[in-house]
mmCIF file of C-alpha atoms and ligand atoms in Angstrom:
data_model
loop_
_atom_site.group_PDB
_atom_site.id
_atom_site.type_symbol
_atom_site.label_atom_id
_atom_site.label_comp_id
_atom_site.label_asym_id
_atom_site.label_seq_id
_atom_site.Cartn_x
_atom_site.Cartn_y
_atom_site.Cartn_z
ATOM 1 C CA UNK P 248 14.585 -19.584 -11.982
ATOM 2 C CA UNK P 249 14.895 -16.521 -9.750
ATOM 3 C CA UNK P 250 12.122 -15.832 -7.291
ATOM 4 C CA UNK P 251 10.208 -12.593 -7.117
ATOM 5 C CA UNK P 252 9.883 -10.970 -3.674
ATOM 6 C CA UNK P 253 6.368 -9.659 -4.184
ATOM 7 C CA UNK P 254 5.155 -12.933 -5.753
ATOM 8 C CA UNK P 255 6.434 -14.643 -2.616
ATOM 9 C CA UNK P 256 4.651 -12.164 -0.327
ATOM 10 C CA UNK P 257 1.424 -12.459 -2.349
ATOM 11 C CA UNK P 258 1.618 -16.250 -2.063
ATOM 12 C CA UNK P 259 2.238 -16.057 1.690
ATOM 13 C CA UNK P 260 5.672 -17.670 1.483
ATOM 14 C CA UNK P 261 7.379 -14.519 2.770
ATOM 15 C CA UNK P 262 5.819 -12.720 5.718
ATOM 16 C CA UNK P 263 4.473 -9.202 5.384
ATOM 17 C CA UNK P 264 2.111 -7.037 7.406
ATOM 18 C CA UNK P 265 -0.925 -7.497 5.168
ATOM 19 C CA UNK P 266 -3.698 -4.945 5.669
ATOM 20 C CA UNK P 267 -6.088 -6.099 2.940
ATOM 21 C CA UNK P 268 -6.310 -8.725 0.219
ATOM 22 C CA UNK P 269 -8.734 -10.145 -2.287
ATOM 23 C CA UNK P 270 -8.598 -12.629 -5.123
ATOM 24 C CA UNK P 271 -6.449 -10.394 -7.319
ATOM 25 C CA UNK P 272 -4.508 -7.949 -5.105
ATOM 26 C CA UNK P 273 -2.599 -7.878 -1.818
ATOM 27 C CA UNK P 274 -1.912 -4.724 0.229
ATOM 28 C CA UNK P 275 0.841 -4.769 2.853
ATOM 29 C CA UNK P 276 2.964 -2.307 4.786
ATOM 30 C CA UNK P 277 6.262 -1.176 3.264
ATOM 31 C CA UNK P 278 9.179 -2.520 5.297
ATOM 32 C CA UNK P 279 10.868 0.896 5.128
ATOM 33 C CA UNK P 280 8.018 3.417 5.343
ATOM 34 C CA UNK P 281 8.522 6.858 3.777
ATOM 35 C CA UNK P 282 5.453 8.330 5.484
ATOM 36 C CA UNK P 283 3.417 7.535 8.639
ATOM 37 C CA UNK P 284 1.286 5.282 6.442
ATOM 38 C CA UNK P 285 3.046 3.528 3.557
ATOM 39 C CA UNK P 286 1.272 0.592 1.963
ATOM 40 C CA UNK P 287 2.245 -1.362 -1.150
ATOM 41 C CA UNK P 288 -0.478 -2.861 -3.330
ATOM 42 C CA UNK P 289 0.508 -5.639 -5.732
ATOM 43 C CA UNK P 290 -1.325 -7.856 -8.193
ATOM 44 C CA UNK P 291 -1.111 -11.528 -7.235
ATOM 45 C CA UNK P 292 -0.188 -12.277 -10.836
ATOM 46 C CA UNK P 293 3.380 -11.368 -11.740
ATOM 47 C CA UNK P 294 3.572 -8.237 -13.875
ATOM 48 C CA UNK P 295 7.028 -6.713 -14.071
ATOM 49 C CA UNK P 296 5.986 -3.082 -14.126
ATOM 50 C CA UNK P 297 4.120 -0.335 -15.945
ATOM 51 C CA UNK P 298 5.910 -1.042 -19.239
ATOM 52 C CA UNK P 299 4.114 -4.389 -19.450
ATOM 53 C CA UNK P 300 0.661 -2.777 -19.356
ATOM 54 C CA UNK P 301 0.174 -2.963 -23.099
ATOM 55 C CA UNK P 302 -1.929 -5.207 -25.295
ATOM 56 C CA UNK P 303 -4.220 -7.531 -23.339
ATOM 57 C CA UNK P 304 -2.816 -6.251 -20.021
ATOM 58 C CA UNK P 305 -3.556 -2.607 -20.829
ATOM 59 C CA UNK P 306 -6.341 -2.462 -18.247
ATOM 60 C CA UNK P 307 -4.531 -4.394 -15.523
ATOM 61 C CA UNK P 308 -3.825 -1.227 -13.519
ATOM 62 C CA UNK P 309 -7.519 -0.361 -13.169
ATOM 63 C CA UNK P 310 -8.018 -2.901 -10.416
ATOM 64 C CA UNK P 311 -4.712 -1.902 -8.834
ATOM 65 C CA UNK P 312 -5.921 1.686 -8.425
ATOM 66 C CA UNK P 313 -9.206 0.475 -6.964
ATOM 67 C CA UNK P 314 -7.366 -1.754 -4.504
ATOM 68 C CA UNK P 315 -5.221 1.262 -3.588
ATOM 69 C CA UNK P 316 -8.323 3.283 -2.739
ATOM 70 C CA UNK P 317 -9.546 0.424 -0.538
ATOM 71 C CA UNK P 318 -6.164 0.463 1.234
ATOM 72 C CA UNK P 319 -6.316 4.253 1.674
ATOM 73 C CA UNK P 320 -9.747 3.944 3.297
ATOM 74 C CA UNK P 321 -8.534 1.089 5.499
ATOM 75 C CA UNK P 322 -5.620 3.251 6.666
ATOM 76 C CA UNK P 323 -7.937 6.176 7.454
ATOM 77 C CA UNK P 324 -6.259 8.346 4.839
ATOM 78 C CA UNK P 325 -9.299 9.301 2.783
ATOM 79 C CA UNK P 326 -10.343 12.451 4.703
ATOM 80 C CA UNK P 327 -6.888 14.040 4.770
ATOM 81 C CA UNK P 328 -5.691 12.829 1.399
ATOM 82 C CA UNK P 329 -2.845 10.673 0.233
ATOM 83 C CA UNK P 330 -0.626 9.961 -2.756
ATOM 84 C CA UNK P 331 -0.309 7.066 -5.180
ATOM 85 C CA UNK P 332 3.137 6.428 -6.675
ATOM 86 C CA UNK P 333 4.218 3.812 -9.208
ATOM 87 C CA UNK P 334 7.939 3.892 -9.946
ATOM 88 C CA UNK P 335 8.990 2.542 -13.342
ATOM 89 C CA UNK P 336 12.450 1.425 -14.358
ATOM 90 C CA UNK P 337 15.838 2.756 -13.381
ATOM 91 C CA UNK P 338 15.147 6.468 -13.782
ATOM 92 C CA UNK P 339 11.774 6.054 -12.072
ATOM 93 C CA UNK P 340 13.427 4.481 -9.037
ATOM 94 C CA UNK P 341 11.855 1.026 -9.326
ATOM 95 C CA UNK P 342 13.760 -1.420 -7.124
ATOM 96 C CA UNK P 343 11.413 -4.422 -7.124
ATOM 97 C CA UNK P 344 10.485 -5.866 -10.519
ATOM 98 C CA UNK P 345 6.859 -6.675 -9.729
ATOM 99 C CA UNK P 346 4.264 -3.972 -10.386
ATOM 100 C CA UNK P 347 3.352 -2.206 -7.158
ATOM 101 C CA UNK P 348 1.448 0.875 -6.118
ATOM 102 C CA UNK P 349 2.739 2.928 -3.196
ATOM 103 C CA UNK P 350 -0.029 4.423 -1.043
ATOM 104 C CA UNK P 351 1.513 7.186 1.063
ATOM 105 C CA UNK P 352 -0.134 9.417 3.632
ATOM 106 C CA UNK P 353 -0.448 10.554 7.203
ATOM 107 C CA UNK P 354 1.476 13.788 6.703
ATOM 108 C CA UNK P 355 1.605 16.593 4.116
ATOM 109 C CA UNK P 356 3.595 15.297 1.135
ATOM 110 C CA UNK P 357 5.979 17.632 -0.681
ATOM 111 C CA UNK P 358 5.634 18.383 -4.380
ATOM 112 C CA UNK P 359 7.396 18.007 -6.771
ATOM 113 C CA UNK P 360 8.987 14.678 -5.820
ATOM 114 C CA UNK P 361 12.753 14.355 -6.138
HETATM 115 P P1 5GP G 626 10.189 0.600 -5.556
HETATM 116 O O1 5GP G 626 11.443 1.378 -5.234
HETATM 117 O O2 5GP G 626 10.480 -0.649 -6.357
HETATM 118 O O3 5GP G 626 9.100 1.451 -6.173
HETATM 119 O O4 5GP G 626 9.583 0.165 -4.168
HETATM 120 C C1 5GP G 626 9.924 -1.031 -3.529
HETATM 121 C C2 5GP G 626 9.490 -0.911 -2.095
HETATM 122 O O5 5GP G 626 9.502 -2.202 -1.521
HETATM 123 C C3 5GP G 626 10.402 -0.022 -1.231
HETATM 124 O O6 5GP G 626 9.652 1.066 -0.696
HETATM 125 C C4 5GP G 626 10.905 -0.974 -0.145
HETATM 126 O O7 5GP G 626 11.003 -0.365 1.117
HETATM 127 C C5 5GP G 626 9.872 -2.086 -0.184
HETATM 128 N N1 5GP G 626 10.379 -3.383 0.214
HETATM 129 C C6 5GP G 626 11.560 -3.960 -0.168
HETATM 130 N N2 5GP G 626 11.695 -5.190 0.369
HETATM 131 C C7 5GP G 626 10.569 -5.391 1.113
HETATM 132 C C8 5GP G 626 10.131 -6.494 1.919
HETATM 133 O O8 5GP G 626 10.804 -7.528 2.046
HETATM 134 N N3 5GP G 626 8.937 -6.360 2.542
HETATM 135 C C9 5GP G 626 8.180 -5.216 2.424
HETATM 136 N N4 5GP G 626 7.009 -5.186 3.075
HETATM 137 N N5 5GP G 626 8.558 -4.163 1.671
HETATM 138 C C10 5GP G 626 9.742 -4.254 1.015
HETATM 139 ZN ZN1 ZN G 627 6.392 -11.178 -9.000
#
């Protein structure tokens, strides 16, 4: 059985710079930050990505967004603003197959994204 990087981080078996966690979500710094503040928020439970948020898991992203707001406050991003990104699949640029929310901020962010 292959291991999942973000399951391992959430379980504490792989080290990450964790900024906040609760019973359901873990927020940690991206190893390759794309902005002065770049935090990833993941559910502890393995969910592969947005495409799995159907049926009973349809509401699973609600808590993820809330945990992202907590992370944004913890990073001091709330006054200036920030961006949430969830990449999905190959065209969406998803590299890690465990649902994760990018919280980006600390500088003006260009729009539209590439
Ligand atoms: P994705 O492209 O799947 O939306 O985002 C995956 C993110 O995970 C990337 O921004 C990448 O820098 C980050 N990442 C990959 N491996 C690690 C790691 O081992 N630790 C941490 N903290 N971040 C990682
Ligand atoms: Zn996982």
